[in-house]
Amino acid sequence: MKLQHIFNVCALSLVAAGVFSACTDDVKVGDSFVEKAPGGTVTIDTVFNSAEYTRQFLTGIYGMQYYGLPFTAQSAAPTSVNAYQGKLDALTDCYQVHWSGFAIYNNYYTNTLSANQDALIAFIHDKVWAAVRQAYLLIENIDRVPDLSETEKQNMVAQAKCLIAARYFDLFSVYGGLPIATQAYTGLEGDYSFLKRSSIEKTVDFMVGLLDEAIPHLRWAWDGNTTDTDAYNNTGRWTAAGARALKAKILLFAASPLYNADQPYYGGTTQAEQDSLVWYGNYDQQRWAKAEQACREFFAANGENDPTSLSLGTGGTFYQLNQATENSADAYRQAYRMGYIYQGSKEVIHSTRVNTVYGSQGTYSWWNWAIPSSGINRNCYNPTAEYIEMFPWASGEPFVFGEAPKYAIVNNSAKRLSPEGQIFFSPKIKSGRVTLQKYPIRDPRLYENAIVNGQQLTLDWTTGKSSGDIYELWVGGEHAKFTVANKNGEIVEQLATAFATGFGTMKYVLGEEYHRKFIHWVYLSYDEMLLMWAETLAQTGNVNGALNCVNRVRARVGLGNLEQYTPAVKTDKNLLIEEILRERACELGMSNNRYYDMIRYKRTDWMTRELHGLKITRLQNVMGNWIENYNPYLGNDKDNGVEEPYYFKYEKFTLQNRRRVMWDLDPNSNEVKKWLLFPLPITEINKGYGLVQNPGWE
């Protein structure tokens, strides 16, 4: 029987649409062009005999990129967008899912995933190899296309190389070394031993090589300066900026302790370790230097003259941080939000999108399954108390649970507040009375990554102003359905509720202004580049440069310099890197980066960290005494003129439903360390073309 192999992809038809609106002809593209569209007459000869069809063919490959928000209930590929699977973020210490239909809930939290099941980014069911094959088909046939200038041909080939490199990185980041494809295989070669799994070094060199070849033939950005560079038709296509950013991210990953170490992570006895498939085989400081240089080259190409040595700035000639229009929490939140979600944002370096709209009726979209008001609550990635504590006070001072800030928090009226009994908002006091106006007293990014107690329900997504009634997440509050007491008096969170941990999902759960629109997922961004540069600078000894990059990100949301409140970062390299990783979690929520940070730094202590929710009790001042009140405010209390609650008691409780098995394991055990990389599918290993299983999954 002929070997069925990863590059001999199954026959599908993929309509050329879903990424760009410019494709109008009814031409089927995709995996169907292995030889000929099933049941049709459109062949490779047809596609590459037309400039327009070739452009559409390239557009179809874009539709097979990684998209980071599970949005569909279909069981077909790609696995990563199936809402029954789940996001990588839910495997970290930042989020806990509470829906029993998730693979995360059933296979990961229970520590029962096996090589017989697809991982969250699937090796063979995420359209990776289909995208790779079709990109090579374009590269190999582009010279046959009439009516294309040499410049456009080179540009299309460069885009195809970026698509290959990106799809390789999607697997490299969770599997390690990969088989390296250098052409569009037909599935008839017979012997595929030459496609055996390659080392980490060869895989990295392959990806970086493709990007280096692509960069000279790509525009820096789709800046709209000419009709053929307008952002409307081209946003989402690969650019030189995207290629440079991806190169930096690949080299950052390669330099990190998972792959760049004196010892392999699992003990060194497995074939994958001995063949350098899951590490380089040694530690080399120059890998960090290469990653830093790649970051430096990106910023130089963006017109920035070594920002590490300059005062705080917003960005370069094109890519830059989106800035607040005024000194207020709402304005800082709006700047952060529009920086990642606005499709014309100069903060987004590369993004992906899918052929379905956001929150459309009849689709199992991210929005429909996540928005608290819908009642479905399946895509509720409930933030943990540990994640909430990563966000500092509004001044930039680190937050410590149970402690008031040491420094005064200055609101936008320059009035100093002393938040006792409040950890999210502090009331405005006027003539001795509490008014309905209150001030956010934490990092503005907190309110954009999570819904917290006291957060206002109404948010004008155009102006950024928040108003109206609040989310009542205290026990007995209007929206709190997150805790029940079991027989032992312990707190156990309810399943499939919007606020199961005491907090709700906010990132990418947007308002009606974005409803029924094609919502992109940010693959690479300017703020991520700044924090990657900060990390590589810290790793190569440039502390001042690292702090400058971090502080530029913090300044965008009104936070003071990191070293102002944590001075030890100037002399303690490990503390500085830890703070950069925390800053990445706050800035880059829901982007997979916390998961990437966990595995590339081999943070099995994060994997085994017992996580918590927050029980909130409303306190009411009755004749000078603070009395517990378990009633909602909306309704009788508000109608009877009772002041809006502003003073609360906070108690952390251990998440129990479902408790992750790894919380009870030794972080140094191989049972835990095997999770640093996902298992390769046993069905592919058994085909005998050279896949070697990752350590611990044999």
XYZ file of C-alpha atoms in Angstrom:
698
model
C 0.000 0.000 0.000
C 1.275 3.460 -0.852
C 2.484 5.413 2.180
C -0.015 8.084 3.215
C 2.216 10.869 4.461
C 1.809 14.329 5.946
C 2.537 16.071 2.671
C 0.170 13.906 0.641
C -2.722 15.944 2.014
C -6.344 14.934 1.741
C -8.494 16.358 -1.036
C -10.458 19.420 0.020
C -11.904 22.420 -1.770
C -11.217 25.795 -0.234
C -12.881 28.827 -1.796
C -10.490 31.714 -2.249
C -12.017 34.175 0.183
C -12.159 34.890 3.863
C -8.972 36.896 4.163
C -9.378 39.624 1.572
C -12.387 41.028 -0.217
C -10.666 41.493 -3.570
C -11.183 37.883 -4.755
C -14.335 37.653 -6.832
C -14.003 34.859 -9.434
C -15.505 31.476 -8.589
C -12.299 29.442 -8.612
C -11.690 26.630 -6.136
C -8.255 26.580 -4.567
C -6.627 24.723 -1.749
C -5.733 21.097 -1.183
C -7.741 20.232 -4.280
C -4.754 21.194 -6.409
C -2.663 18.187 -5.470
C -3.374 17.113 -9.031
C -6.869 18.201 -9.999
C -9.950 19.437 -8.201
C -12.092 16.362 -7.358
C -14.845 16.003 -9.922
C -13.739 19.175 -11.709
C -11.585 20.334 -14.561
C -9.597 23.088 -12.867
C -5.973 21.980 -12.735
C -2.617 23.463 -11.854
C -2.293 24.418 -15.507
C -5.483 26.455 -15.252
C -4.540 28.209 -12.031
C -1.041 29.179 -13.089
C -2.136 30.302 -16.525
C -3.920 33.302 -15.028
C -2.521 36.126 -12.943
C -5.878 36.589 -11.202
C -6.274 32.892 -10.426
C -2.730 32.772 -9.074
C -3.442 35.712 -6.796
C -6.540 33.926 -5.551
C -4.548 30.755 -5.005
C -2.150 32.700 -2.760
C -5.119 34.223 -0.943
C -6.432 30.739 -0.253
C -3.179 29.820 1.497
C -3.650 32.806 3.790
C -6.909 31.197 4.874
C -4.891 28.305 6.347
C -2.865 30.403 8.781
C -3.145 29.895 12.531
C -6.075 31.762 14.095
C -5.938 31.917 17.874
C -9.604 32.167 18.889
C -11.695 28.961 18.902
C -14.791 29.979 16.983
C -16.499 26.916 15.483
C -18.002 23.632 16.669
C -17.025 21.742 13.516
C -14.830 18.687 13.945
C -12.986 19.279 10.663
C -9.551 20.875 10.494
C -8.140 23.082 11.786
C -8.260 21.649 15.290
C -7.108 24.899 16.869
C -10.309 26.793 15.983
C -12.633 24.072 17.275
C -14.370 25.446 20.358
C -14.469 21.931 21.821
C -10.652 21.940 22.038
C -9.645 25.203 23.723
C -6.864 27.784 23.843
C -3.298 27.304 24.983
C -3.814 30.121 27.503
C -6.049 27.854 29.614
C -3.059 25.606 30.339
C -1.224 28.431 32.097
C -1.639 30.057 35.499
C -3.678 32.896 33.967
C -6.958 31.164 33.103
C -9.139 28.253 34.160
C -11.939 26.851 31.998
C -15.120 25.480 33.547
C -16.964 23.824 30.687
C -16.949 20.031 30.650
C -17.111 19.987 26.847
C -13.542 21.283 26.462
C -10.720 18.909 25.588
C -8.668 21.038 27.986
C -11.084 20.212 30.786
C -11.203 16.491 29.982
C -7.727 15.647 28.674
C -5.303 18.261 29.946
C -6.492 19.126 33.448
C -6.864 15.386 34.068
C -3.349 14.673 32.748
C -4.742 12.016 30.379
C -3.801 13.396 26.955
C -2.085 10.758 24.811
C -0.355 10.493 21.447
C -3.614 9.084 20.077
C -5.308 12.489 20.415
C -4.825 15.805 18.657
C -3.008 18.436 20.683
C -4.362 21.994 20.810
C -2.221 22.875 17.808
C -2.487 19.629 15.877
C 0.456 18.201 13.961
C -1.652 16.866 11.097
C -5.097 18.451 11.565
C -4.321 22.167 11.562
C -3.765 22.643 7.811
C -0.060 23.237 8.376
C 1.134 20.810 5.728
C -1.600 21.810 3.302
C -0.426 25.417 3.563
C 3.215 24.373 3.147
C 2.467 22.240 0.094
C 0.426 24.911 -1.635
C 2.983 27.600 -0.911
C 5.572 25.444 -2.649
C 3.204 24.860 -5.563
C 3.040 28.621 -6.026
C 6.817 29.022 -5.728
C 7.458 26.230 -8.230
C 4.903 27.420 -10.800
C 5.035 31.215 -10.542
C 7.230 31.589 -13.643
C 4.477 29.989 -15.735
C 2.050 32.808 -14.961
C 1.543 35.403 -17.713
C 0.742 39.060 -17.023
C 2.699 39.196 -13.759
C 5.646 41.544 -13.472
C 8.890 40.175 -12.137
C 8.455 42.385 -9.068
C 5.027 40.956 -8.289
C 6.273 37.417 -8.824
C 9.087 37.991 -6.351
C 6.651 39.532 -3.887
C 4.230 36.612 -4.135
C 7.045 34.100 -3.680
C 8.219 36.076 -0.642
C 4.723 35.965 0.856
C 4.617 32.205 0.256
C 7.933 31.769 2.072
C 6.599 33.731 5.043
C 3.504 31.537 5.111
C 5.704 28.431 5.207
C 7.921 29.860 7.954
C 4.936 30.914 10.058
C 3.243 27.540 9.804
C 6.517 25.862 10.736
C 6.854 28.120 13.774
C 3.323 27.225 14.883
C 4.467 23.597 15.213
C 8.071 24.295 16.261
C 6.854 26.220 19.305
C 4.980 23.205 20.703
C 6.717 20.148 19.155
C 10.384 21.058 18.560
C 12.345 19.899 15.500
C 10.271 19.112 12.400
C 10.497 17.347 9.038
C 11.755 19.907 6.532
C 9.869 20.112 3.260
C 11.667 21.837 0.403
C 9.186 21.193 -2.400
C 5.564 20.277 -3.133
C 5.658 16.501 -2.833
C 3.146 14.543 -4.869
C 2.591 11.635 -2.506
C 4.019 9.242 -5.096
C 7.688 9.361 -4.140
C 7.448 6.100 -2.185
C 10.420 6.589 0.134
C 10.066 9.488 2.531
C 12.992 8.721 4.811
C 14.656 11.930 3.603
C 11.802 13.754 5.373
C 12.688 12.405 8.791
C 12.413 14.766 11.723
C 15.187 17.399 11.746
C 17.164 18.833 14.634
C 16.291 22.055 16.431
C 19.213 23.791 14.739
C 18.227 22.725 11.225
C 14.580 23.626 11.820
C 15.491 27.098 13.093
C 17.920 27.693 10.237
C 15.273 26.603 7.734
C 12.633 29.026 9.068
C 15.049 31.932 9.399
C 16.464 31.228 5.946
C 13.035 31.488 4.344
C 12.398 34.813 6.063
C 15.795 36.223 5.112
C 15.071 35.317 1.489
C 11.635 36.945 1.676
C 12.458 40.252 3.389
C 14.102 42.058 0.424
C 11.032 41.468 -1.769
C 8.343 42.616 0.671
C 6.975 46.059 1.460
C 7.699 47.279 4.974
C 4.008 47.979 5.569
C 0.746 48.372 3.705
C 0.780 52.098 4.333
C -1.828 53.243 1.825
C 0.565 55.674 0.151
C -0.318 54.254 -3.254
C -3.372 52.472 -4.611
C -1.626 49.098 -4.548
C -0.626 49.444 -0.906
C -3.952 50.453 0.596
C -4.594 48.768 3.930
C -8.203 47.835 3.138
C -7.276 45.269 0.497
C -3.942 44.169 1.902
C -4.097 44.232 5.689
C -3.115 40.777 6.840
C -0.657 40.048 4.037
C 2.924 39.379 5.020
C 5.264 42.359 5.009
C 8.977 42.867 5.618
C 8.044 44.079 9.114
C 6.115 40.872 9.765
C 8.964 38.738 8.446
C 11.513 40.550 10.639
C 9.249 40.264 13.685
C 8.685 36.541 13.106
C 12.427 36.021 12.661
C 13.016 37.707 16.017
C 10.366 35.554 17.683
C 11.824 32.337 16.256
C 15.323 33.269 17.436
C 13.980 34.296 20.861
C 12.341 30.895 21.210
C 15.493 29.142 20.023
C 17.653 31.024 22.546
C 15.348 30.209 25.468
C 16.204 27.573 28.104
C 13.943 24.864 26.645
C 16.098 24.493 23.540
C 19.269 26.378 24.568
C 20.625 24.600 27.655
C 23.531 22.605 29.035
C 21.209 19.671 29.720
C 18.040 18.413 27.985
C 14.832 18.932 29.909
C 13.861 15.259 30.295
C 17.109 13.617 31.378
C 18.897 12.848 28.127
C 18.022 9.172 27.658
C 15.387 9.480 24.928
C 16.121 9.323 21.213
C 14.605 12.781 20.658
C 17.112 14.270 23.108
C 20.078 12.298 21.810
C 19.298 13.337 18.220
C 18.930 17.023 19.273
C 15.302 17.105 18.166
C 14.113 18.857 21.339
C 17.219 20.917 22.258
C 20.378 22.162 20.591
C 22.656 19.838 22.529
C 24.403 22.683 24.343
C 24.040 26.213 25.689
C 25.369 29.087 23.601
C 25.061 32.714 24.734
C 25.391 33.780 21.102
C 21.860 32.550 20.482
C 20.594 35.333 22.713
C 22.843 37.781 20.859
C 21.329 36.688 17.518
C 17.824 37.179 18.874
C 18.740 40.638 20.181
C 20.245 41.564 16.818
C 17.060 40.479 15.032
C 15.023 42.742 17.313
C 17.478 45.593 16.767
C 17.186 45.183 12.989
C 13.394 45.377 13.176
C 13.450 48.666 15.068
C 16.153 50.115 12.829
C 14.062 49.243 9.746
C 11.117 50.965 11.455
C 13.119 54.194 11.502
C 14.042 54.110 15.174
C 17.602 55.088 15.990
C 18.299 52.630 18.801
C 15.353 53.479 21.097
C 17.093 51.726 23.987
C 19.344 54.750 24.371
C 16.653 57.375 23.892
C 13.953 58.813 26.113
C 10.542 57.172 26.011
C 8.913 57.362 22.608
C 5.803 56.059 20.898
C 7.399 54.315 17.928
C 8.966 54.635 14.527
C 8.068 55.811 11.068
C 5.153 53.378 10.747
C 4.698 50.863 13.578
C 4.146 52.408 16.992
C 2.212 52.136 20.238
C -1.301 53.510 20.134
C -1.430 56.423 22.583
C -4.105 57.748 24.947
C -5.729 61.058 24.115
C -5.844 62.160 27.760
C -4.589 61.230 31.209
C -7.463 59.039 32.368
C -8.078 55.352 32.972
C -10.731 55.231 30.242
C -8.344 56.811 27.736
C -5.538 54.420 28.647
C -7.918 51.484 28.287
C -9.087 52.745 24.898
C -5.502 53.187 23.673
C -4.649 49.635 24.706
C -7.859 48.168 23.234
C -7.695 49.922 19.882
C -4.013 49.081 19.654
C -4.779 45.388 19.281
C -8.306 45.253 17.843
C -8.521 48.118 15.361
C -7.730 46.708 11.921
C -5.940 49.888 10.897
C -3.799 49.890 14.028
C -0.119 50.621 13.512
C 0.511 48.418 16.520
C -0.508 45.251 14.654
C 2.424 43.888 12.628
C 0.721 40.732 11.370
C -2.793 39.409 11.911
C -4.950 36.517 10.748
C -8.688 36.202 10.188
C -11.207 33.566 9.168
C -14.138 33.271 6.807
C -16.806 33.851 9.394
C -17.949 36.964 11.158
C -17.739 37.893 14.796
C -20.839 36.901 16.735
C -22.922 36.119 13.668
C -26.174 34.319 14.276
C -26.014 30.603 13.608
C -22.289 30.298 14.234
C -20.521 29.050 17.348
C -18.364 32.134 17.489
C -15.941 33.207 20.138
C -18.282 36.062 21.005
C -21.528 34.069 21.192
C -19.971 31.526 23.529
C -18.083 33.997 25.685
C -20.124 37.160 26.213
C -21.462 37.123 29.796
C -24.960 38.257 28.829
C -25.556 35.339 26.436
C -25.853 32.683 29.119
C -23.949 30.119 27.007
C -20.673 30.795 28.809
C -18.728 27.986 27.147
C -15.825 30.123 25.928
C -15.368 31.632 29.371
C -11.656 31.632 30.034
C -11.999 32.743 33.618
C -8.961 34.701 34.815
C -7.385 33.370 37.990
C -6.577 35.351 41.116
C -2.917 34.743 40.278
C -3.332 36.490 36.939
C -5.213 39.406 38.471
C -2.391 39.901 40.968
C 0.135 40.310 38.146
C -1.374 43.694 37.295
C 0.161 46.510 39.397
C -1.559 49.449 41.029
C -2.374 52.356 38.722
C 0.847 54.062 39.721
C 2.912 51.093 38.577
C 3.659 49.826 42.082
C 3.462 46.002 42.325
C 0.205 44.665 43.720
C 0.439 42.446 46.794
C -2.776 40.748 47.891
C -3.872 41.874 51.353
C -1.603 44.926 51.405
C -2.443 48.541 50.654
C -0.106 50.309 48.244
C 2.906 52.005 49.783
C 2.673 54.917 47.374
C -0.321 57.189 46.920
C -2.469 56.595 43.852
C -3.187 59.826 42.046
C -6.386 59.910 40.038
C -7.032 62.121 37.058
C -8.186 64.921 39.377
C -4.857 64.764 41.208
C -6.664 63.775 44.411
C -4.767 61.283 46.538
C -6.694 58.178 47.531
C -6.084 55.610 50.239
C -7.702 52.408 48.953
C -8.517 50.292 51.994
C -11.099 47.605 51.341
C -10.869 48.277 47.611
C -8.501 46.569 45.192
C -10.119 47.499 41.879
C -11.880 50.840 42.338
C -11.917 53.604 44.905
C -14.922 55.907 45.374
C -14.915 59.625 44.881
C -15.665 61.376 48.157
C -17.488 64.699 47.888
C -18.643 66.706 50.895
C -18.223 63.665 53.089
C -20.488 61.499 50.952
C -19.712 58.717 48.507
C -20.840 59.473 44.971
C -21.509 57.037 42.159
C -18.307 58.176 40.486
C -15.279 56.025 41.251
C -11.700 55.709 40.124
C -9.966 52.618 38.762
C -6.908 52.071 40.951
C -5.156 49.284 39.060
C -3.216 48.951 35.829
C -5.717 49.936 33.072
C -4.840 46.744 31.185
C -6.464 44.733 33.988
C -9.928 46.002 33.011
C -9.246 45.104 29.365
C -8.113 41.556 30.117
C -10.673 40.745 32.802
C -14.071 41.786 34.099
C -13.726 42.553 37.803
C -16.091 43.459 40.608
C -17.373 47.018 40.271
C -16.499 47.352 36.585
C -19.165 49.285 34.737
C -21.462 47.394 32.387
C -21.668 50.089 29.736
C -18.618 50.869 27.660
C -18.721 53.149 24.652
C -16.404 51.315 22.286
C -15.963 54.425 20.150
C -15.047 56.976 22.823
C -13.797 54.516 25.425
C -15.954 56.013 28.183
C -17.421 53.646 30.778
C -20.655 54.384 32.584
C -23.780 53.013 34.196
C -24.405 50.062 36.466
C -21.664 47.730 37.603
C -20.809 44.047 37.461
C -21.844 42.708 40.863
C -19.436 39.858 41.519
C -19.828 39.691 45.270
C -21.613 36.716 46.823
C -25.295 37.380 46.233
C -24.584 40.029 43.609
C -26.606 40.327 40.429
C -23.972 38.654 38.257
C -22.116 36.444 40.720
C -22.895 32.795 40.235
C -19.383 31.612 40.804
C -19.322 30.046 44.248
C -21.264 27.465 46.217
C -20.462 25.846 49.545
C -20.037 22.088 49.644
C -20.625 19.829 52.644
C -17.287 20.719 54.191
C -17.921 24.417 53.914
C -15.339 24.800 51.133
C -15.950 27.108 48.215
C -16.372 25.332 44.887
C -16.853 27.314 41.703
C -19.755 26.474 39.439
C -19.215 25.131 35.943
C -19.867 26.953 32.668
C -20.573 30.343 34.226
C -19.233 33.689 33.119
C -17.599 34.488 36.466
C -16.643 31.101 37.884
C -13.426 32.392 39.467
C -14.831 35.741 40.544
C -13.617 37.264 37.273
C -14.806 37.216 33.678
C -13.315 37.133 30.191
C -12.728 40.535 28.546
C -9.970 40.299 25.912
C -11.466 39.929 22.422
C -14.998 39.904 23.899
C -16.054 43.131 22.280
C -19.084 45.348 21.938
C -21.762 45.646 19.293
C -19.585 47.961 17.203
C -17.576 44.854 16.283
C -20.500 42.454 16.112
C -20.840 40.675 12.735
C -17.480 41.885 11.460
C -14.367 39.973 10.454
C -12.241 40.170 13.579
C -8.541 39.610 13.251
C -6.352 37.777 15.738
C -3.028 39.472 16.387
C -0.160 37.182 15.394
C 2.674 39.707 15.891
C 2.543 43.200 17.376
C 4.703 46.202 18.155
C 4.264 45.936 21.924
C 5.334 42.293 21.747
C 8.420 43.361 19.785
C 9.328 45.861 22.512
C 9.025 43.189 25.203
C 10.957 40.653 23.130
C 13.722 43.207 22.717
C 13.629 43.918 26.451
C 14.092 40.227 27.183
C 16.973 39.746 24.764
C 18.668 42.888 26.062
C 18.325 41.625 29.639
C 19.776 38.276 28.595
C 22.747 39.975 26.927
C 23.542 42.340 29.804
C 21.980 45.622 28.621
C 19.862 46.370 31.681
C 19.179 50.020 30.860
C 18.067 49.136 27.351
C 15.774 46.402 28.661
C 14.181 48.765 31.175
C 13.684 51.427 28.532
C 11.728 48.997 26.343
C 9.584 47.792 29.244
C 8.918 51.325 30.418
C 7.748 52.397 26.955
C 5.050 49.715 27.155
C 4.102 50.695 30.707
C 3.987 54.416 29.910
C 1.302 53.849 27.282
C -1.136 52.972 30.096
C 0.136 55.555 32.576
C 2.366 53.314 34.730
C 5.576 54.595 36.277
C 8.964 53.132 35.430
C 9.538 49.567 36.581
C 12.760 50.379 38.462
C 10.998 53.151 40.397
C 8.986 50.588 42.350
C 11.209 47.516 41.986
C 14.746 48.944 42.106
C 16.358 45.509 42.443
C 15.700 44.851 38.746
C 18.716 47.043 37.987
C 21.105 44.574 39.626
C 19.253 41.243 39.680
C 19.070 39.755 36.170
C 16.723 36.935 37.173
C 14.304 39.371 38.799
C 14.388 41.615 35.731
C 13.544 38.700 33.445
C 10.782 37.574 35.816
C 9.313 41.074 35.693
C 9.502 41.109 31.892
C 7.606 37.801 31.779
C 4.976 39.239 34.133
C 4.748 42.358 31.982
C 4.251 40.156 28.923
C 1.342 38.411 30.658
C -0.320 41.762 31.406
C 0.284 43.272 27.985
C -0.209 40.229 25.738
C -3.199 38.452 27.268
C -4.990 35.824 25.156
C -2.145 35.710 22.629
C -0.560 32.332 23.559
C 2.526 34.149 24.834
C 2.071 33.153 28.477
C 1.988 29.531 27.336
C 5.059 30.062 25.169
C 6.859 31.718 28.094
C 5.951 28.837 30.380
C 7.392 26.150 28.149
C 10.406 27.977 26.751
C 11.574 28.868 30.275
C 10.720 25.350 31.473
C 8.441 26.818 34.164
C 7.025 23.595 35.486
C 6.469 25.534 38.709
C 3.768 27.442 36.806
C 2.287 24.146 35.592
C 2.013 22.743 39.115
C 0.966 25.985 40.811
C -2.334 25.639 42.654
C -4.642 28.354 41.343
C -7.329 30.386 43.055
C -10.493 32.342 42.595
C -11.668 35.300 44.647
C -14.649 35.285 46.971
C -15.957 38.830 47.380
C -18.238 39.886 50.216
C -20.113 43.168 50.102
C -19.798 45.284 53.249
C -22.294 47.979 54.142
C -21.827 50.749 56.688
C -24.645 50.505 59.228
C -24.333 53.029 62.040
C -20.556 52.981 61.820
C -20.207 49.198 61.555
C -19.314 47.280 58.402
C -21.981 44.588 57.998
C -21.939 41.798 55.421
C -24.651 42.254 52.805
C -25.467 39.364 50.467
C -28.031 41.195 48.357
C -27.680 42.507 44.814
C -27.475 46.257 44.406
C -29.461 46.403 41.194
C -33.114 46.361 42.095
C -34.344 47.280 45.575
C -31.076 48.653 46.988
C -30.504 50.982 44.074
C -34.201 51.908 43.850
C -34.220 52.757 47.570
C -31.266 55.105 47.214
C -28.651 52.922 48.892
C -25.143 54.037 47.993
C -23.396 51.914 45.417
C -21.208 49.355 47.231
C -17.565 50.317 47.373
C -16.137 48.441 50.375
C -15.573 44.691 50.222
C -13.900 41.750 51.901
C -11.727 39.608 49.655
C -10.858 35.953 50.268
C -9.007 33.661 47.904
C -10.250 30.109 47.462
C -8.609 27.146 45.723
C -10.139 26.261 42.374
C -11.654 22.806 42.660
C -13.885 22.244 39.642
C -11.900 21.034 37.850
C -8.727 20.689 39.897
C -5.740 20.047 37.645
C -3.935 16.787 38.355
C -0.547 18.438 37.867
C -1.127 20.697 40.865
C -0.414 17.670 43.045
C 2.721 16.572 41.174
C 6.402 17.344 41.666
C 7.410 20.107 39.203
C 10.791 18.400 38.780
C 9.295 15.042 37.851
C 9.358 13.743 34.288
C 5.600 13.254 34.545
C 5.336 17.031 34.545
C 8.323 17.891 32.351
C 7.003 15.839 29.445
C 4.337 18.550 29.048
C 6.955 21.055 27.896
C 6.271 19.735 24.381
C 3.166 18.102 22.945
C 3.074 14.466 21.750
C 3.416 13.738 18.054
C 0.539 11.594 16.727
C 1.277 7.893 16.999
C -0.422 7.298 13.649
C 2.229 9.411 11.919
C 5.114 7.833 13.826
C 3.920 4.377 12.778
C 4.098 5.331 9.082
C 7.855 5.074 9.340
C 9.039 8.137 7.487
C 11.198 9.363 10.346
C 9.148 10.944 13.118
C 10.583 10.391 16.602
C 8.272 10.843 19.591
C 8.849 13.626 22.113
C 10.204 12.656 25.557
C 7.671 11.114 27.928
C 5.033 10.407 25.300
C 6.521 7.139 24.005
